[in-house]
PDB file of C-alpha atoms in Angstrom:
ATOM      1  CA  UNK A   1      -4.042   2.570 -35.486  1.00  0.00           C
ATOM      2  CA  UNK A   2      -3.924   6.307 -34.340  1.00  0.00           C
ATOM      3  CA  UNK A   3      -1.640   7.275 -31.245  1.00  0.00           C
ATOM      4  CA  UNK A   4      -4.978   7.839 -29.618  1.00  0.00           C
ATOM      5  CA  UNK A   5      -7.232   4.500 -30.610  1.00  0.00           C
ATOM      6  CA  UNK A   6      -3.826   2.732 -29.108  1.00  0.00           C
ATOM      7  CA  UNK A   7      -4.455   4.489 -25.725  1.00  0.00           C
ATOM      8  CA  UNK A   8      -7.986   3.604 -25.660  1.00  0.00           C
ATOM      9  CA  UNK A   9      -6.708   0.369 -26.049  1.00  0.00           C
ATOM     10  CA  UNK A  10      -3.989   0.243 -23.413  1.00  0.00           C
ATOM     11  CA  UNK A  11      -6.166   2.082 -20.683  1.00  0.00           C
ATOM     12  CA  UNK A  12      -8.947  -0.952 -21.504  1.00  0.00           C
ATOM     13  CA  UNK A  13      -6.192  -3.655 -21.290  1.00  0.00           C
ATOM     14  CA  UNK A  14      -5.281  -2.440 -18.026  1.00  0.00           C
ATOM     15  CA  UNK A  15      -8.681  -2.152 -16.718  1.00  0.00           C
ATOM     16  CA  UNK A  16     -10.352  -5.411 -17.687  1.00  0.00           C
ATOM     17  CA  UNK A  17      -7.011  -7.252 -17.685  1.00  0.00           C
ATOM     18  CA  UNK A  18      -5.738  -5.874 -14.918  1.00  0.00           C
ATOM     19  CA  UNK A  19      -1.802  -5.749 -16.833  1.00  0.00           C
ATOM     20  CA  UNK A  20      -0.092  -5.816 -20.130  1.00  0.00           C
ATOM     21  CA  UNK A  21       2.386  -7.946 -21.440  1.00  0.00           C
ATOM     22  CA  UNK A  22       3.779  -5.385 -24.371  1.00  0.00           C
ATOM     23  CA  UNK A  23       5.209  -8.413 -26.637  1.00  0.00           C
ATOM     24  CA  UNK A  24       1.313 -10.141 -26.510  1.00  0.00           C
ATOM     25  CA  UNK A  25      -0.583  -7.093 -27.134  1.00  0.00           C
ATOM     26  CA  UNK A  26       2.457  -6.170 -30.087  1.00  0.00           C
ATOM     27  CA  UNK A  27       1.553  -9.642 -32.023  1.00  0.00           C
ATOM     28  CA  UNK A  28      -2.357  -9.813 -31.519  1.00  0.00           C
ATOM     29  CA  UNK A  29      -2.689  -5.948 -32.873  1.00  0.00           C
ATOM     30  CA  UNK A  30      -0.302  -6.153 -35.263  1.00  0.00           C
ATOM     31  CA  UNK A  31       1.470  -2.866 -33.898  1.00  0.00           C
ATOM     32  CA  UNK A  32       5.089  -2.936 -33.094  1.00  0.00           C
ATOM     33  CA  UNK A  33       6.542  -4.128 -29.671  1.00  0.00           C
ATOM     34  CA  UNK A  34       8.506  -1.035 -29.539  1.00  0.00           C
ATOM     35  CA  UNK A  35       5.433   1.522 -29.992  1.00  0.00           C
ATOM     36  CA  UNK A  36       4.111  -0.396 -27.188  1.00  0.00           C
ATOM     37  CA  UNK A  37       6.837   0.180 -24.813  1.00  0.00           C
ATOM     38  CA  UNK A  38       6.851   4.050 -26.158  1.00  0.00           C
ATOM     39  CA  UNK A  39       2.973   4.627 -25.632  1.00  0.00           C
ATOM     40  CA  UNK A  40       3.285   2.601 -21.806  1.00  0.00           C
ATOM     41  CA  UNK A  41       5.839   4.989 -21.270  1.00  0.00           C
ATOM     42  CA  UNK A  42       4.073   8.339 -22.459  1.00  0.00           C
ATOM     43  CA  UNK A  43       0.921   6.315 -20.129  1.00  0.00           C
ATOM     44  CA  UNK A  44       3.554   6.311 -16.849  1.00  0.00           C
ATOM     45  CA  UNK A  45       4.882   9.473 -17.473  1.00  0.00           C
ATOM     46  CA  UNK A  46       1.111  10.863 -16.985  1.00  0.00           C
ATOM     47  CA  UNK A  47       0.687   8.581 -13.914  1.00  0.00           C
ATOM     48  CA  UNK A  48      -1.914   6.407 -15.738  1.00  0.00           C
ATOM     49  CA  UNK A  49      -0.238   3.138 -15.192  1.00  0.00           C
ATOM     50  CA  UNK A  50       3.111   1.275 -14.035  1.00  0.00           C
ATOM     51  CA  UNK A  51       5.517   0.043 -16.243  1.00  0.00           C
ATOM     52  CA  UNK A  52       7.079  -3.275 -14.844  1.00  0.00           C
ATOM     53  CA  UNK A  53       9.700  -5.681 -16.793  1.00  0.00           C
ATOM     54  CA  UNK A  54       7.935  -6.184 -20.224  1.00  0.00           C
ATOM     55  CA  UNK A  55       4.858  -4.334 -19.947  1.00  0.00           C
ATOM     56  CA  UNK A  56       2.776  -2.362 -17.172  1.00  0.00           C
ATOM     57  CA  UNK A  57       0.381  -2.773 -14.614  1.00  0.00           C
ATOM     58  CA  UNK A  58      -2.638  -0.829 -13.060  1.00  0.00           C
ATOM     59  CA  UNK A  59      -1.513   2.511 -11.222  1.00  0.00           C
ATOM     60  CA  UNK A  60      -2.633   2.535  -7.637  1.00  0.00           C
ATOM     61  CA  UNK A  61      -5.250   4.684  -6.340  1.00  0.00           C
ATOM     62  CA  UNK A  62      -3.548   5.459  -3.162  1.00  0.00           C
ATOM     63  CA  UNK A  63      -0.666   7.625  -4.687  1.00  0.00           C
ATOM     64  CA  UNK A  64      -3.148  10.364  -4.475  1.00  0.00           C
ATOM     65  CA  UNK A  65      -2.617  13.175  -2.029  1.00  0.00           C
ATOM     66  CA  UNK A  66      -3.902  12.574   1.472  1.00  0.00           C
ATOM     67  CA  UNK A  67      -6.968  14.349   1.486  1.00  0.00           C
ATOM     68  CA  UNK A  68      -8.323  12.830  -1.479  1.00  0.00           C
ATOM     69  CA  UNK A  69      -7.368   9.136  -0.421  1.00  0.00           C
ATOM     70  CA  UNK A  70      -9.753   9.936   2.864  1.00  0.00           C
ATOM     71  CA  UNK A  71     -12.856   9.470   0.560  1.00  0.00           C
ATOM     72  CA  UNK A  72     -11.580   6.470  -1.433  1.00  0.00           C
ATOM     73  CA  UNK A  73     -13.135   2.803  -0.635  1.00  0.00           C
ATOM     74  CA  UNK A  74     -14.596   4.241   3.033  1.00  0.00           C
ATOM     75  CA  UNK A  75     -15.880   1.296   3.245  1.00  0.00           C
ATOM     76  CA  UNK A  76     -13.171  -0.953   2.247  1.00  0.00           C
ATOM     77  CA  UNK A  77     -10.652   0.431   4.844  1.00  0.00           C
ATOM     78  CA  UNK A  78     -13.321   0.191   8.060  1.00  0.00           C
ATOM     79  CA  UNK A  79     -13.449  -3.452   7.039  1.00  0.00           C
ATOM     80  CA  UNK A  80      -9.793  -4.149   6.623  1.00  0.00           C
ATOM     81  CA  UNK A  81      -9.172  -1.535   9.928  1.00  0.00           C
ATOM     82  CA  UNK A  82     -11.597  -3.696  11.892  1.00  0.00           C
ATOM     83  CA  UNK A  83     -10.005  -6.610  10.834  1.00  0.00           C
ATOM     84  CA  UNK A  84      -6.643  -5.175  11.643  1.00  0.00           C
ATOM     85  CA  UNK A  85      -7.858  -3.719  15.456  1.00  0.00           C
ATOM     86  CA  UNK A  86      -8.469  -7.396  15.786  1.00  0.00           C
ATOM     87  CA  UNK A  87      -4.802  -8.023  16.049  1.00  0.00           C
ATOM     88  CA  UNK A  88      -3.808  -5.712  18.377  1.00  0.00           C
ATOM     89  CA  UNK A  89      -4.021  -7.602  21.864  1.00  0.00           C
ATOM     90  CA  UNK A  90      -4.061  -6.280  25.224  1.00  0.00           C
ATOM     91  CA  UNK A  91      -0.790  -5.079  26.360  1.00  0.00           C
ATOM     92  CA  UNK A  92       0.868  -5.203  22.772  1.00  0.00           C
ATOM     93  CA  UNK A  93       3.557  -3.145  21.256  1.00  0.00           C
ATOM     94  CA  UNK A  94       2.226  -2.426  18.092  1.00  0.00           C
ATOM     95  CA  UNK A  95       3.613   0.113  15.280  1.00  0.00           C
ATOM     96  CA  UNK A  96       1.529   1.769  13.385  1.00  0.00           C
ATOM     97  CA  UNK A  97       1.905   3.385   9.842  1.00  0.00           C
ATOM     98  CA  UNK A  98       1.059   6.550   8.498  1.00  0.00           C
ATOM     99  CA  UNK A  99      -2.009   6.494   6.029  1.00  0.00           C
ATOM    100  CA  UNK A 100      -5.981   6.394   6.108  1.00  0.00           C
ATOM    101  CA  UNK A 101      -6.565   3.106   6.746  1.00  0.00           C
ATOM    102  CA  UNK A 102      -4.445   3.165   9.442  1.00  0.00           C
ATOM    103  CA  UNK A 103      -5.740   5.993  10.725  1.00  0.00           C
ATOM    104  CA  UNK A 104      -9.385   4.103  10.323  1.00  0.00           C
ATOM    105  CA  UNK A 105      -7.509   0.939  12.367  1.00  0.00           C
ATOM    106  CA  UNK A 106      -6.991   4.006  15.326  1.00  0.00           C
ATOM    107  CA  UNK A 107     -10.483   4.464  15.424  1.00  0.00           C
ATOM    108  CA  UNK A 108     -11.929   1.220  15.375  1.00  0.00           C
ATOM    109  CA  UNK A 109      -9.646   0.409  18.413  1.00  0.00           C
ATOM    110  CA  UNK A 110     -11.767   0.222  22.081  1.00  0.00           C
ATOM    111  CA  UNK A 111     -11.338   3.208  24.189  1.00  0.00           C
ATOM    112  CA  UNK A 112     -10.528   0.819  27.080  1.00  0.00           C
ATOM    113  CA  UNK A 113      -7.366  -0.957  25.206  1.00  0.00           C
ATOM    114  CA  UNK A 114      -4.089  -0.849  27.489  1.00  0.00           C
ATOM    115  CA  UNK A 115      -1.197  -0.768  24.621  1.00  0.00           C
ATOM    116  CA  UNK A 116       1.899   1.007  23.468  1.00  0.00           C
ATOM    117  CA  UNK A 117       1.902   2.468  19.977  1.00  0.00           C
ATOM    118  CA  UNK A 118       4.928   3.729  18.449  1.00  0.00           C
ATOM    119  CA  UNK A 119       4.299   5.877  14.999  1.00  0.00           C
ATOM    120  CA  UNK A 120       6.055   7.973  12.999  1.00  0.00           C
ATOM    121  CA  UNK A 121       3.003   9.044  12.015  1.00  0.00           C
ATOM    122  CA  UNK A 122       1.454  12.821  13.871  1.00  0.00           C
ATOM    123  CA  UNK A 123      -1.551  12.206  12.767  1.00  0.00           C
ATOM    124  CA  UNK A 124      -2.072   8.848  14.291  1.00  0.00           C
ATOM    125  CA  UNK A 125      -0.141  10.226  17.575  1.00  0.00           C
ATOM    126  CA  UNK A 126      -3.065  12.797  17.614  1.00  0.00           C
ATOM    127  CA  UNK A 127      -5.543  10.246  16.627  1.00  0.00           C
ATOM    128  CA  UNK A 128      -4.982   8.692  19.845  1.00  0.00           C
ATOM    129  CA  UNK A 129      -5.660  11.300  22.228  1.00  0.00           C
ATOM    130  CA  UNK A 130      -9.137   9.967  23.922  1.00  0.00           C
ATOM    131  CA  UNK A 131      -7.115   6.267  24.415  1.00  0.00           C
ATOM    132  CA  UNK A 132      -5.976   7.146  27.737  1.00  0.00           C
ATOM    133  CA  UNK A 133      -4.372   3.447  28.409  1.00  0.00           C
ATOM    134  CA  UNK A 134      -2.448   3.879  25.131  1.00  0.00           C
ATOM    135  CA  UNK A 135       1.460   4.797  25.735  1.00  0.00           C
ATOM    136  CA  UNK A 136       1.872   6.334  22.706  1.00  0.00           C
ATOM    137  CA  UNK A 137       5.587   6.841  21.044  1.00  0.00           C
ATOM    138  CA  UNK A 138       6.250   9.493  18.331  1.00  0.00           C
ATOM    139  CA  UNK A 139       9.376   8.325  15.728  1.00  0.00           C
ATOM    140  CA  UNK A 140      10.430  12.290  14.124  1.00  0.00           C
ATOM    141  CA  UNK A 141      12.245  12.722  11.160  1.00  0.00           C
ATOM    142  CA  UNK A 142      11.808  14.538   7.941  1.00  0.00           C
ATOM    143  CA  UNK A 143       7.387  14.740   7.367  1.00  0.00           C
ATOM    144  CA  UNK A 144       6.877  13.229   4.185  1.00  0.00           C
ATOM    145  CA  UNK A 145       3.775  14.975   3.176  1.00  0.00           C
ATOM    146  CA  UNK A 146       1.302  12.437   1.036  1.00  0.00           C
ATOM    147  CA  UNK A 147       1.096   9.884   3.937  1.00  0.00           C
ATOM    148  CA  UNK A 148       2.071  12.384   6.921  1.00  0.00           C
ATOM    149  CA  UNK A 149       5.112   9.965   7.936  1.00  0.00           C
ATOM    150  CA  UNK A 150       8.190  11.080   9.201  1.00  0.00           C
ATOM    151  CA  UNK A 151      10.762   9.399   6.911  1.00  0.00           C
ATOM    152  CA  UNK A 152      14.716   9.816   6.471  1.00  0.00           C
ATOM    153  CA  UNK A 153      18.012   8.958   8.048  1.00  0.00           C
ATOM    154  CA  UNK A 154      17.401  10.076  11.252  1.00  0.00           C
ATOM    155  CA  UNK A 155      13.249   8.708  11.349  1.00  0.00           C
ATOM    156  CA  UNK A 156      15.156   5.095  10.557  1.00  0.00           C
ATOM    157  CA  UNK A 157      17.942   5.714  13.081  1.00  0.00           C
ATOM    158  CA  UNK A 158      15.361   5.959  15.732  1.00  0.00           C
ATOM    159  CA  UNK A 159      13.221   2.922  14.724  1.00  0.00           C
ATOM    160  CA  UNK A 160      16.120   0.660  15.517  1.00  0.00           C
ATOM    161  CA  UNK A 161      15.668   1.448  19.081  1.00  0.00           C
ATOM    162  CA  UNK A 162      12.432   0.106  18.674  1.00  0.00           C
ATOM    163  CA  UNK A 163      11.323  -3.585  19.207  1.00  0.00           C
ATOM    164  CA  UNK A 164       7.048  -4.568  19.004  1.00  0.00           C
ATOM    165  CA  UNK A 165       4.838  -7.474  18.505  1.00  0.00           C
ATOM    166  CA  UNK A 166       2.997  -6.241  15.423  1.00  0.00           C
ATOM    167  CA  UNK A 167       3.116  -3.420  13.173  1.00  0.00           C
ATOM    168  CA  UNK A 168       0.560  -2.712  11.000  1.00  0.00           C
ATOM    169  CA  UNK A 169       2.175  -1.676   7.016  1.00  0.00           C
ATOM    170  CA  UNK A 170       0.210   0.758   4.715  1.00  0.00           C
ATOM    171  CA  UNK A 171       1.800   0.200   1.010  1.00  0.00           C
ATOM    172  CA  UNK A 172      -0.177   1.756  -1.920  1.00  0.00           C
ATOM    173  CA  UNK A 173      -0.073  -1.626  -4.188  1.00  0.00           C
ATOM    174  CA  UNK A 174      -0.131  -5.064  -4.063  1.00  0.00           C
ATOM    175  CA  UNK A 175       0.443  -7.595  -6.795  1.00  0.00           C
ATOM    176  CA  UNK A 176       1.312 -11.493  -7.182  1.00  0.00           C
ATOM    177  CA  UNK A 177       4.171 -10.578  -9.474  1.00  0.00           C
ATOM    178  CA  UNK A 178       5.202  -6.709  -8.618  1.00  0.00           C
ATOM    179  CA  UNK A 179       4.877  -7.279  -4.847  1.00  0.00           C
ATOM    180  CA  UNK A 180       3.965  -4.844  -2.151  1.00  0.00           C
ATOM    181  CA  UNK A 181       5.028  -1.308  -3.473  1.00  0.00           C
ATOM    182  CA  UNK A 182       4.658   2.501  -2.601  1.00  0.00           C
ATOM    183  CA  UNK A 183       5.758   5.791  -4.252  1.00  0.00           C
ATOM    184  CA  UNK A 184       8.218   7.518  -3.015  1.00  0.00           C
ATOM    185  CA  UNK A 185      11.920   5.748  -2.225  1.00  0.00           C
ATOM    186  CA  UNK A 186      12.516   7.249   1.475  1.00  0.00           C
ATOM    187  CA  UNK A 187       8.648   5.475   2.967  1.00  0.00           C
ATOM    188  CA  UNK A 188       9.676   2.484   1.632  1.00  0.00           C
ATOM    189  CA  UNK A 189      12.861   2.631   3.582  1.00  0.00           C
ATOM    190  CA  UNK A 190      11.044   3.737   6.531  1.00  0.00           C
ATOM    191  CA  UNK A 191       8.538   0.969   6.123  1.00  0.00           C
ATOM    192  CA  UNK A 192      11.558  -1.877   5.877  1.00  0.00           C
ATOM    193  CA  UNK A 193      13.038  -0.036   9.017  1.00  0.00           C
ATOM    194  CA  UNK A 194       9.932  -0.496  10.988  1.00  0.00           C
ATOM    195  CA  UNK A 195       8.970  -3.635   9.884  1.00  0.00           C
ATOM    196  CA  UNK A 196      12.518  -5.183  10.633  1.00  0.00           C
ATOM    197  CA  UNK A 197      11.545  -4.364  13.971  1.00  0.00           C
ATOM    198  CA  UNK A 198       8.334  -6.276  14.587  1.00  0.00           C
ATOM    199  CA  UNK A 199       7.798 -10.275  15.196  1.00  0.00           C
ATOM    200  CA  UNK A 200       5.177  -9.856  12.734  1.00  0.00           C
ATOM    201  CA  UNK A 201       4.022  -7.516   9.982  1.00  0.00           C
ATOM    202  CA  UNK A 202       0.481  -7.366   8.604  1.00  0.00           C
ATOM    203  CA  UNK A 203      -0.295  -5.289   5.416  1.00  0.00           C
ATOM    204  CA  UNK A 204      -3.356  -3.116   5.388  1.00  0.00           C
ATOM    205  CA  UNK A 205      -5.107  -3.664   1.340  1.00  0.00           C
ATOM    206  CA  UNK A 206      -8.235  -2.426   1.137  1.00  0.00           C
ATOM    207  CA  UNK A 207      -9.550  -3.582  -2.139  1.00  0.00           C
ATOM    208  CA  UNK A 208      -8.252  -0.104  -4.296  1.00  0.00           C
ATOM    209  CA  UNK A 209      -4.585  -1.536  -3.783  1.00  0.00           C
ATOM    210  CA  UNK A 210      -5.248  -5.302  -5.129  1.00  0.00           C
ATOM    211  CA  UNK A 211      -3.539  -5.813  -8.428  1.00  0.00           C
ATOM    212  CA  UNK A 212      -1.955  -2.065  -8.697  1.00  0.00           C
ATOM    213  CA  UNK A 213       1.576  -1.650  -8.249  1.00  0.00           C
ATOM    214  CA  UNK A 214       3.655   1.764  -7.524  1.00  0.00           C
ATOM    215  CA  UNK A 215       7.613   2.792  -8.222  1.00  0.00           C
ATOM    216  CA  UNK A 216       9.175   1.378  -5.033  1.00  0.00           C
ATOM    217  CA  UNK A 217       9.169  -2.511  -3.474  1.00  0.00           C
ATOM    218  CA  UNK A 218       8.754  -2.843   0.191  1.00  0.00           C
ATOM    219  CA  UNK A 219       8.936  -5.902   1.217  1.00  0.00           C
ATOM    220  CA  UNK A 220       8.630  -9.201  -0.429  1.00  0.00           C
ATOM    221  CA  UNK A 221       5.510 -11.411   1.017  1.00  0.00           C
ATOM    222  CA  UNK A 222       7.591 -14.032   2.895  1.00  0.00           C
ATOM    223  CA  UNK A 223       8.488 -11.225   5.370  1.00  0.00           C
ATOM    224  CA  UNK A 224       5.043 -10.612   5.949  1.00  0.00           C
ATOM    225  CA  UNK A 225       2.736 -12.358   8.449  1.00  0.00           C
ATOM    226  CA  UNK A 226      -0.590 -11.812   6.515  1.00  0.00           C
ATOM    227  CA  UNK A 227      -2.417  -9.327   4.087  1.00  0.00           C
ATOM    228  CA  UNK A 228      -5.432  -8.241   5.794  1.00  0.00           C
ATOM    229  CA  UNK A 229      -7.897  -6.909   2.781  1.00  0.00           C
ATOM    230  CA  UNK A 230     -11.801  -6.835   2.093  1.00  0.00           C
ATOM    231  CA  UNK A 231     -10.995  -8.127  -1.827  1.00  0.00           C
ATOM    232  CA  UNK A 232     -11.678 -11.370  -2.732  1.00  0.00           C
ATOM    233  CA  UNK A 233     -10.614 -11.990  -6.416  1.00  0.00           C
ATOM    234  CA  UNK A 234      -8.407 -13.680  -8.462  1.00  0.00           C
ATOM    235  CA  UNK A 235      -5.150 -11.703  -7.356  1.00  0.00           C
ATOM    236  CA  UNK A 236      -5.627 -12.048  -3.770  1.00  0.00           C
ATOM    237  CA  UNK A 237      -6.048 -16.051  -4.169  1.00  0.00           C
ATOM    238  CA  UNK A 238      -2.531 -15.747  -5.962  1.00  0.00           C
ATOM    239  CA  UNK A 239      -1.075 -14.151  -3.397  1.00  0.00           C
ATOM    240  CA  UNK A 240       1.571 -16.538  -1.724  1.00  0.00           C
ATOM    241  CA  UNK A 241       1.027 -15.004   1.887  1.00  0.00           C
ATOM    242  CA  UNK A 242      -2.007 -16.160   4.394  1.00  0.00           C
ATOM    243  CA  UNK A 243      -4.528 -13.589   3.759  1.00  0.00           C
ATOM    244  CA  UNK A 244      -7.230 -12.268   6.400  1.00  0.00           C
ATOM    245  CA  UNK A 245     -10.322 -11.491   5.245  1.00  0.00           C
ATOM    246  CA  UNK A 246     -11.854  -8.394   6.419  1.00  0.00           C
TER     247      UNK A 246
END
């Protein structure tokens, strides 16, 4: 089989399978474990999937630059945001994550909500200008561009001060067996940071991030409350977390 049939081959795995197990795929094709690995690897290195502990997974959507990710799954996110606003009762201190379904969660929150929201997020800070009950709180620290999040040493420094009822976690995958992930190593530190310091964490999935999985773990699912997500498949009923359905 030619470098490039095997490709064709990996890419369809991944998208009707929705993963590969390299040692499987090695014995039913008759190809070599070890090419396996090499072509998954050549696949990751061009962002097309994520290699995970004996084979790969789908790449997540959401590691796309922000502007792009504001026209992916529109839909999807108003659900899971509505779903989310839900949560947020009067009086609350709620954090809020960086990201365009949070941003979505922002808007589908009533005008007439008296709150405090603390983000490390500007854009969400700005997004809340016409709230005028909302005591908004800005965490600073070094702006991580792709999710406009401040991140770093001093961004988790300042989050310690910090102590809310709910915060509301954008990741970029989420997976039975890879977990809840995103893409760069200094968010998901923020992201623990932040969610160390609510009574409960809910993760925003809109159905894009279901079954992908990206570089960096955030949290494991028994330190999450519930995954709030408009998918309803097989990997969300294997999920081992309550799950709201948006």
């Amino acid at each position: 089989m030619l470098a490039a049939q095997r490709r064709d081959l990996l890419l369809e795995r991944l998208r009707v399978d929705g993963r590969i197990v390299a040692k499987d795929l090695a014995t039913e094709v008759g190809i070599s474990e070890d090419t396996i690995r090499r072509d998954l690897r050549e696949l990751a290195a061009a962002g097309l999937c994520q290699r995970v502990y004996g084979g790969a997974l789908p790449v997540s959507p959401a590691i796309a630059d922000y502007t792009t990710r504001q026209n992916v799954q529109i839909d999807g996110k108003q659900r899971v945001a509505r779903a989310a606003a839900a949560l947020i009762e009067p009086h609350a201190t709620v954090i809020l994550d960086g990201g365009t379904t949070t941003l979505a969660v922002v808007r589908a929150l009533p005008l007439d909500l008296e709150a405090t929201v603390v983000t490390h997020s500007p854009t969400i800070a700005s997004a809340l200008e016409e709230h005028e009950h909302v005591d908004v709180y800005v965490i600073g620290g070094r702006l991580f561009k792709h999710s406009m999040v401040a991140c770093g040493a001093a961004a988790v420094e300042a989050a310690r001060g910090v102590h809310a009822d709910v915060f509301l976690l954008g990741v970029t995958g989420v997976h039975p067996e890879a977990g809840l992930t995103t893409g760069d190593a200094d968010e998901a530190a923020m992201k623990r940071a932040l969610a160390h310091q609510a009574a409960d964490t809910y993760v925003l999935a809109s159905s894009e991030k279901i079954g992908t999985a990206s570089r960096f773990g955030v949290l494991p699912f028994s330190e999450v409350a519930g995954v709030i997500t408009d998918a309803d498949n097989d990997v969300v009923r294997a999920l081992e977390v309550p799950v709201i359905r948006a």
